[in-house]
PDB file of C-alpha atoms in Angstrom:
ATOM      1  CA  MET T   1       0.000   0.000   0.000  1.00 74.00           C
ATOM      2  CA  PRO T   2       1.471   3.381  -0.982  1.00 78.00           C
ATOM      3  CA  LEU T   3       2.302   5.714   1.913  1.00 83.00           C
ATOM      4  CA  ASP T   4      -0.233   8.369   0.891  1.00 82.00           C
ATOM      5  CA  THR T   5      -3.013   5.722   0.775  1.00 84.00           C
ATOM      6  CA  PHE T   6      -1.937   4.356   4.153  1.00 87.00           C
ATOM      7  CA  LEU T   7      -1.961   7.843   5.706  1.00 88.00           C
ATOM      8  CA  ALA T   8      -5.438   8.446   4.261  1.00 86.00           C
ATOM      9  CA  LEU T   9      -6.544   5.119   5.773  1.00 87.00           C
ATOM     10  CA  VAL T  10      -5.171   6.075   9.206  1.00 89.00           C
ATOM     11  CA  LEU T  11      -6.933   9.445   9.007  1.00 87.00           C
ATOM     12  CA  PHE T  12     -10.188   7.698   8.008  1.00 85.00           C
ATOM     13  CA  ALA T  13      -9.791   5.202  10.874  1.00 87.00           C
ATOM     14  CA  PHE T  14      -9.098   7.976  13.373  1.00 88.00           C
ATOM     15  CA  THR T  15     -11.941  10.204  12.200  1.00 84.00           C
ATOM     16  CA  THR T  16     -14.535   7.432  12.156  1.00 82.00           C
ATOM     17  CA  SER T  17     -13.339   6.011  15.485  1.00 86.00           C
ATOM     18  CA  ILE T  18     -13.302   9.263  17.461  1.00 84.00           C
ATOM     19  CA  THR T  19     -16.459  10.929  16.150  1.00 79.00           C
ATOM     20  CA  PRO T  20     -19.764  10.442  18.000  1.00 76.00           C
ATOM     21  CA  GLY T  21     -21.561   7.215  17.367  1.00 79.00           C
ATOM     22  CA  PRO T  22     -23.130   4.367  19.322  1.00 83.00           C
ATOM     23  CA  ASN T  23     -19.841   3.030  20.753  1.00 88.00           C
ATOM     24  CA  ASN T  24     -18.606   6.420  21.880  1.00 87.00           C
ATOM     25  CA  MET T  25     -21.917   7.449  23.451  1.00 83.00           C
ATOM     26  CA  MET T  26     -22.016   4.162  25.400  1.00 87.00           C
ATOM     27  CA  LEU T  27     -18.379   4.587  26.499  1.00 92.00           C
ATOM     28  CA  PHE T  28     -19.029   8.160  27.624  1.00 88.00           C
ATOM     29  CA  ALA T  29     -21.996   6.993  29.711  1.00 86.00           C
ATOM     30  CA  SER T  30     -20.057   3.983  31.031  1.00 89.00           C
ATOM     31  CA  GLY T  31     -17.078   6.144  32.030  1.00 90.00           C
ATOM     32  CA  ALA T  32     -19.419   8.453  33.926  1.00 85.00           C
ATOM     33  CA  ASN T  33     -21.415   5.679  35.590  1.00 84.00           C
ATOM     34  CA  PHE T  34     -18.695   3.090  36.261  1.00 88.00           C
ATOM     35  CA  GLY T  35     -15.371   4.922  35.970  1.00 89.00           C
ATOM     36  CA  PHE T  36     -12.556   4.505  33.465  1.00 93.00           C
ATOM     37  CA  ARG T  37     -11.024   1.341  34.929  1.00 93.00           C
ATOM     38  CA  ARG T  38     -14.287  -0.632  34.912  1.00 92.00           C
ATOM     39  CA  THR T  39     -14.924   0.491  31.307  1.00 93.00           C
ATOM     40  CA  ILE T  40     -11.613  -0.923  29.977  1.00 95.00           C
ATOM     41  CA  PRO T  41     -13.067  -4.340  28.996  1.00 96.00           C
ATOM     42  CA  HIS T  42     -15.780  -2.507  27.042  1.00 95.00           C
ATOM     43  CA  MET T  43     -13.122  -0.463  25.181  1.00 95.00           C
ATOM     44  CA  PHE T  44     -11.025  -3.511  24.290  1.00 96.00           C
ATOM     45  CA  GLY T  45     -14.165  -5.425  23.296  1.00 96.00           C
ATOM     46  CA  ILE T  46     -14.969  -2.697  20.783  1.00 95.00           C
ATOM     47  CA  GLY T  47     -11.463  -2.932  19.320  1.00 93.00           C
ATOM     48  CA  ALA T  48     -11.493  -6.728  19.072  1.00 95.00           C
ATOM     49  CA  GLY T  49     -15.049  -6.921  17.771  1.00 95.00           C
ATOM     50  CA  PHE T  50     -14.490  -4.261  15.139  1.00 94.00           C
ATOM     51  CA  PHE T  51     -11.246  -5.917  14.022  1.00 95.00           C
ATOM     52  CA  SER T  52     -13.107  -9.217  13.555  1.00 94.00           C
ATOM     53  CA  LEU T  53     -15.905  -7.398  11.698  1.00 94.00           C
ATOM     54  CA  LEU T  54     -13.387  -5.742   9.366  1.00 93.00           C
ATOM     55  CA  LEU T  55     -11.791  -9.105   8.586  1.00 93.00           C
ATOM     56  CA  GLY T  56     -15.201 -10.692   8.067  1.00 91.00           C
ATOM     57  CA  VAL T  57     -16.319  -7.956   5.681  1.00 90.00           C
ATOM     58  CA  GLY T  58     -12.981  -7.991   3.866  1.00 89.00           C
ATOM     59  CA  LEU T  59     -12.922 -11.749   3.466  1.00 86.00           C
ATOM     60  CA  GLY T  60     -16.412 -12.246   2.110  1.00 81.00           C
ATOM     61  CA  LEU T  61     -19.264 -10.784   4.123  1.00 71.00           C
ATOM     62  CA  GLY T  62     -19.096  -7.509   2.216  1.00 62.00           C
ATOM     63  CA  ALA T  63     -19.756  -9.355  -1.036  1.00 65.00           C
ATOM     64  CA  LEU T  64     -22.574 -11.335   0.579  1.00 69.00           C
ATOM     65  CA  LEU T  65     -24.232  -8.142   1.835  1.00 63.00           C
ATOM     66  CA  HIS T  66     -23.881  -6.600  -1.619  1.00 66.00           C
ATOM     67  CA  THR T  67     -25.521  -9.688  -3.157  1.00 74.00           C
ATOM     68  CA  VAL T  68     -28.310  -9.888  -0.535  1.00 73.00           C
ATOM     69  CA  PRO T  69     -29.214  -6.280   0.347  1.00 77.00           C
ATOM     70  CA  ALA T  70     -32.113  -7.436   2.529  1.00 80.00           C
ATOM     71  CA  LEU T  71     -29.582  -9.016   4.888  1.00 73.00           C
ATOM     72  CA  TYR T  72     -27.761  -5.690   5.240  1.00 69.00           C
ATOM     73  CA  THR T  73     -31.076  -3.913   5.869  1.00 74.00           C
ATOM     74  CA  ALA T  74     -32.023  -6.494   8.505  1.00 74.00           C
ATOM     75  CA  LEU T  75     -28.649  -6.041  10.222  1.00 68.00           C
ATOM     76  CA  LYS T  76     -29.038  -2.263  10.255  1.00 68.00           C
ATOM     77  CA  PHE T  77     -32.532  -2.321  11.720  1.00 74.00           C
ATOM     78  CA  GLY T  78     -31.796  -5.184  14.126  1.00 71.00           C
ATOM     79  CA  GLY T  79     -28.788  -3.255  15.369  1.00 67.00           C
ATOM     80  CA  GLY T  80     -30.910  -0.130  15.637  1.00 69.00           C
ATOM     81  CA  ILE T  81     -33.487  -1.900  17.797  1.00 74.00           C
ATOM     82  CA  TYR T  82     -30.728  -3.224  20.053  1.00 71.00           C
ATOM     83  CA  LEU T  83     -29.268   0.283  20.372  1.00 69.00           C
ATOM     84  CA  VAL T  84     -32.650   1.683  21.371  1.00 77.00           C
ATOM     85  CA  TRP T  85     -32.816  -0.975  24.108  1.00 75.00           C
ATOM     86  CA  ILE T  86     -29.314   0.014  25.307  1.00 71.00           C
ATOM     87  CA  ALA T  87     -30.382   3.682  25.245  1.00 74.00           C
ATOM     88  CA  TRP T  88     -33.359   2.784  27.429  1.00 79.00           C
ATOM     89  CA  LYS T  89     -31.053   1.042  29.919  1.00 73.00           C
ATOM     90  CA  ILE T  90     -28.786   4.122  30.019  1.00 69.00           C
ATOM     91  CA  ALA T  91     -31.715   6.541  30.378  1.00 74.00           C
ATOM     92  CA  THR T  92     -33.201   4.628  33.306  1.00 73.00           C
ATOM     93  CA  SER T  93     -29.890   4.256  35.186  1.00 65.00           C
ATOM     94  CA  ARG T  94     -30.087   6.489  38.243  1.00 59.00           C
ATOM     95  CA  SER T  95     -26.948   5.985  40.353  1.00 55.00           C
ATOM     96  CA  LEU T  96     -23.205   5.985  39.937  1.00 53.00           C
ATOM     97  CA  SER T  97     -22.077   2.387  40.335  1.00 52.00           C
ATOM     98  CA  GLU T  98     -19.182   1.635  42.664  1.00 45.00           C
ATOM     99  CA  GLY T  99     -19.100  -2.153  42.585  1.00 41.00           C
ATOM    100  CA  MET T 100     -22.843  -2.765  42.710  1.00 43.00           C
ATOM    101  CA  GLU T 101     -23.508  -6.361  41.699  1.00 47.00           C
ATOM    102  CA  SER T 102     -26.786  -5.698  39.894  1.00 50.00           C
ATOM    103  CA  VAL T 103     -25.367  -2.939  37.696  1.00 63.00           C
ATOM    104  CA  LYS T 104     -22.340  -3.711  35.544  1.00 80.00           C
ATOM    105  CA  PRO T 105     -20.568  -2.093  32.600  1.00 84.00           C
ATOM    106  CA  MET T 106     -20.669  -3.835  29.234  1.00 88.00           C
ATOM    107  CA  SER T 107     -18.312  -6.826  29.168  1.00 93.00           C
ATOM    108  CA  PHE T 108     -15.529  -7.474  26.655  1.00 96.00           C
ATOM    109  CA  VAL T 109     -17.555 -10.212  24.930  1.00 95.00           C
ATOM    110  CA  ALA T 110     -20.765  -8.160  24.805  1.00 92.00           C
ATOM    111  CA  ALA T 111     -18.918  -5.130  23.378  1.00 93.00           C
ATOM    112  CA  ALA T 112     -17.167  -7.322  20.791  1.00 95.00           C
ATOM    113  CA  ALA T 113     -20.432  -8.991  19.774  1.00 92.00           C
ATOM    114  CA  PHE T 114     -22.189  -5.616  19.629  1.00 90.00           C
ATOM    115  CA  GLN T 115     -19.930  -4.537  16.741  1.00 91.00           C
ATOM    116  CA  TRP T 116     -21.659  -7.127  14.561  1.00 88.00           C
ATOM    117  CA  VAL T 117     -25.024  -5.352  14.981  1.00 83.00           C
ATOM    118  CA  ASN T 118     -23.718  -1.774  15.232  1.00 83.00           C
ATOM    119  CA  PRO T 119     -24.877   0.084  12.095  1.00 78.00           C
ATOM    120  CA  LYS T 120     -22.004   2.610  12.230  1.00 80.00           C
ATOM    121  CA  ALA T 121     -19.456  -0.220  12.513  1.00 85.00           C
ATOM    122  CA  TRP T 122     -20.885  -1.896   9.396  1.00 83.00           C
ATOM    123  CA  VAL T 123     -20.802   1.342   7.426  1.00 80.00           C
ATOM    124  CA  MET T 124     -17.193   1.951   8.535  1.00 84.00           C
ATOM    125  CA  ALA T 125     -16.110  -1.615   7.709  1.00 88.00           C
ATOM    126  CA  VAL T 126     -17.749  -1.746   4.276  1.00 84.00           C
ATOM    127  CA  THR T 127     -16.427   1.717   3.361  1.00 83.00           C
ATOM    128  CA  ALA T 128     -12.894   0.919   4.558  1.00 86.00           C
ATOM    129  CA  MET T 129     -12.722  -2.349   2.646  1.00 85.00           C
ATOM    130  CA  ALA T 130     -14.205  -0.851  -0.522  1.00 82.00           C
ATOM    131  CA  THR T 131     -11.891   2.161  -0.430  1.00 83.00           C
ATOM    132  CA  TYR T 132      -8.533   0.977   0.914  1.00 85.00           C
ATOM    133  CA  THR T 133      -8.047  -2.598  -0.281  1.00 84.00           C
ATOM    134  CA  ASN T 134      -5.956  -3.458  -3.318  1.00 84.00           C
ATOM    135  CA  PRO T 135      -7.386  -6.209  -5.567  1.00 82.00           C
ATOM    136  CA  GLU T 136      -3.867  -7.335  -6.556  1.00 86.00           C
ATOM    137  CA  LEU T 137      -2.782  -7.832  -2.919  1.00 87.00           C
ATOM    138  CA  TYR T 138      -6.219  -8.290  -1.469  1.00 86.00           C
ATOM    139  CA  VAL T 139      -5.651 -10.397   1.666  1.00 88.00           C
ATOM    140  CA  ALA T 140      -2.584  -8.369   2.662  1.00 90.00           C
ATOM    141  CA  SER T 141      -4.480  -5.102   2.198  1.00 89.00           C
ATOM    142  CA  VAL T 142      -7.434  -6.435   4.239  1.00 90.00           C
ATOM    143  CA  LEU T 143      -4.988  -7.166   7.074  1.00 93.00           C
ATOM    144  CA  ILE T 144      -3.396  -3.711   6.737  1.00 93.00           C
ATOM    145  CA  VAL T 145      -6.821  -2.057   6.976  1.00 92.00           C
ATOM    146  CA  GLY T 146      -7.657  -4.178  10.021  1.00 92.00           C
ATOM    147  CA  LEU T 147      -4.347  -3.420  11.747  1.00 93.00           C
ATOM    148  CA  ALA T 148      -4.618   0.318  11.012  1.00 93.00           C
ATOM    149  CA  PHE T 149      -8.013   0.389  12.702  1.00 92.00           C
ATOM    150  CA  ALA T 150      -6.728  -1.742  15.591  1.00 91.00           C
ATOM    151  CA  ALA T 151      -3.903   0.730  16.217  1.00 92.00           C
ATOM    152  CA  VAL T 152      -6.201   3.763  16.126  1.00 92.00           C
ATOM    153  CA  ASN T 153      -9.531   2.507  17.483  1.00 90.00           C
ATOM    154  CA  VAL T 154      -8.913   1.763  21.171  1.00 89.00           C
ATOM    155  CA  PRO T 155      -6.945   4.974  21.887  1.00 91.00           C
ATOM    156  CA  SER T 156      -9.662   6.978  20.099  1.00 90.00           C
ATOM    157  CA  VAL T 157     -12.633   5.435  21.875  1.00 90.00           C
ATOM    158  CA  SER T 158     -10.871   5.534  25.244  1.00 92.00           C
ATOM    159  CA  THR T 159     -11.028   9.341  25.164  1.00 91.00           C
ATOM    160  CA  TRP T 160     -14.812   9.118  25.431  1.00 90.00           C
ATOM    161  CA  ALA T 161     -14.627   6.865  28.494  1.00 92.00           C
ATOM    162  CA  GLY T 162     -12.058   9.272  29.938  1.00 93.00           C
ATOM    163  CA  PHE T 163     -14.349  12.266  29.410  1.00 88.00           C
ATOM    164  CA  GLY T 164     -17.197  10.429  31.082  1.00 87.00           C
ATOM    165  CA  SER T 165     -14.983   9.386  33.979  1.00 89.00           C
ATOM    166  CA  ALA T 166     -13.821  12.977  34.454  1.00 89.00           C
ATOM    167  CA  LEU T 167     -17.454  13.977  35.029  1.00 83.00           C
ATOM    168  CA  ARG T 168     -18.081  11.430  37.796  1.00 81.00           C
ATOM    169  CA  GLU T 169     -17.734  13.880  40.676  1.00 81.00           C
ATOM    170  CA  TRP T 170     -19.987  16.458  39.016  1.00 82.00           C
ATOM    171  CA  LEU T 171     -22.505  13.693  38.291  1.00 73.00           C
ATOM    172  CA  SER T 172     -22.644  12.522  41.903  1.00 76.00           C
ATOM    173  CA  ASP T 173     -25.722  14.755  42.189  1.00 78.00           C
ATOM    174  CA  PRO T 174     -28.671  12.419  41.354  1.00 78.00           C
ATOM    175  CA  VAL T 175     -30.529  15.078  39.349  1.00 82.00           C
ATOM    176  CA  ARG T 176     -27.481  15.837  37.188  1.00 78.00           C
ATOM    177  CA  LEU T 177     -26.852  12.112  36.686  1.00 75.00           C
ATOM    178  CA  LYS T 178     -30.471  11.525  35.682  1.00 79.00           C
ATOM    179  CA  TRP T 179     -30.342  14.251  33.023  1.00 80.00           C
ATOM    180  CA  PHE T 180     -26.870  13.187  31.879  1.00 76.00           C
ATOM    181  CA  ASN T 181     -28.060   9.601  31.323  1.00 74.00           C
ATOM    182  CA  VAL T 182     -31.242  10.744  29.561  1.00 81.00           C
ATOM    183  CA  THR T 183     -29.147  13.034  27.325  1.00 81.00           C
ATOM    184  CA  MET T 184     -26.641  10.245  26.537  1.00 72.00           C
ATOM    185  CA  ALA T 185     -29.507   7.887  25.701  1.00 75.00           C
ATOM    186  CA  ALA T 186     -31.075  10.489  23.395  1.00 78.00           C
ATOM    187  CA  LEU T 187     -27.723  11.116  21.670  1.00 74.00           C
ATOM    188  CA  LEU T 188     -27.266   7.366  21.236  1.00 68.00           C
ATOM    189  CA  VAL T 189     -30.633   7.133  19.477  1.00 72.00           C
ATOM    190  CA  VAL T 190     -29.892  10.258  17.389  1.00 72.00           C
ATOM    191  CA  SER T 191     -26.538   8.743  16.337  1.00 64.00           C
ATOM    192  CA  LEU T 192     -28.519   6.032  14.536  1.00 64.00           C
ATOM    193  CA  TRP T 193     -30.292   8.392  12.167  1.00 63.00           C
ATOM    194  CA  PRO T 194     -27.600   8.760   9.485  1.00 58.00           C
ATOM    195  CA  MET T 195     -26.975   5.006   9.439  1.00 56.00           C
ATOM    196  CA  LEU T 196     -30.601   3.914   9.205  1.00 55.00           C
ATOM    197  CA  LYS T 197     -31.511   6.055   6.184  1.00 56.00           C
TER     198      LYS T 197
END
């Protein structure tokens, strides 16, 4: 891959990873509600799940979705319904969690699996594979795209958990926390709009 193409790929990976979307809204809320340390498995789950999604799209799922558009539509709307459910859980959360057993941050496995129904993740993966792979060195370029995202994704998304964690003290007021969680849930739902068109 030429250097200028690789740099464009890294910029695309950074921009799509750090801009608001379902993952970042959930990480922001998780950082605020559970703290940065307890959100780490969620962050790494996003990275691992998105890497596996990129490889899956690059090695055949992208072509399948192009051939069967109804499958892509079902994935988008199924993912959207799941995100609305997550938004509801965020909106109805009313206390900062310090080790409460009944309230837990998203696990590594759940965050990784979520990437497979996250509409923004699918759009990112399909766009990245369509734009930055080289047909002559296809498998190698799929791996390069995946590794570029792996290097950029976790540091990018961790900033959102960090911002949320930094607000924990301010959010110790139950009224502020209530409105913060309702706002994060609303932003999570709004983040779906461009992907569900």
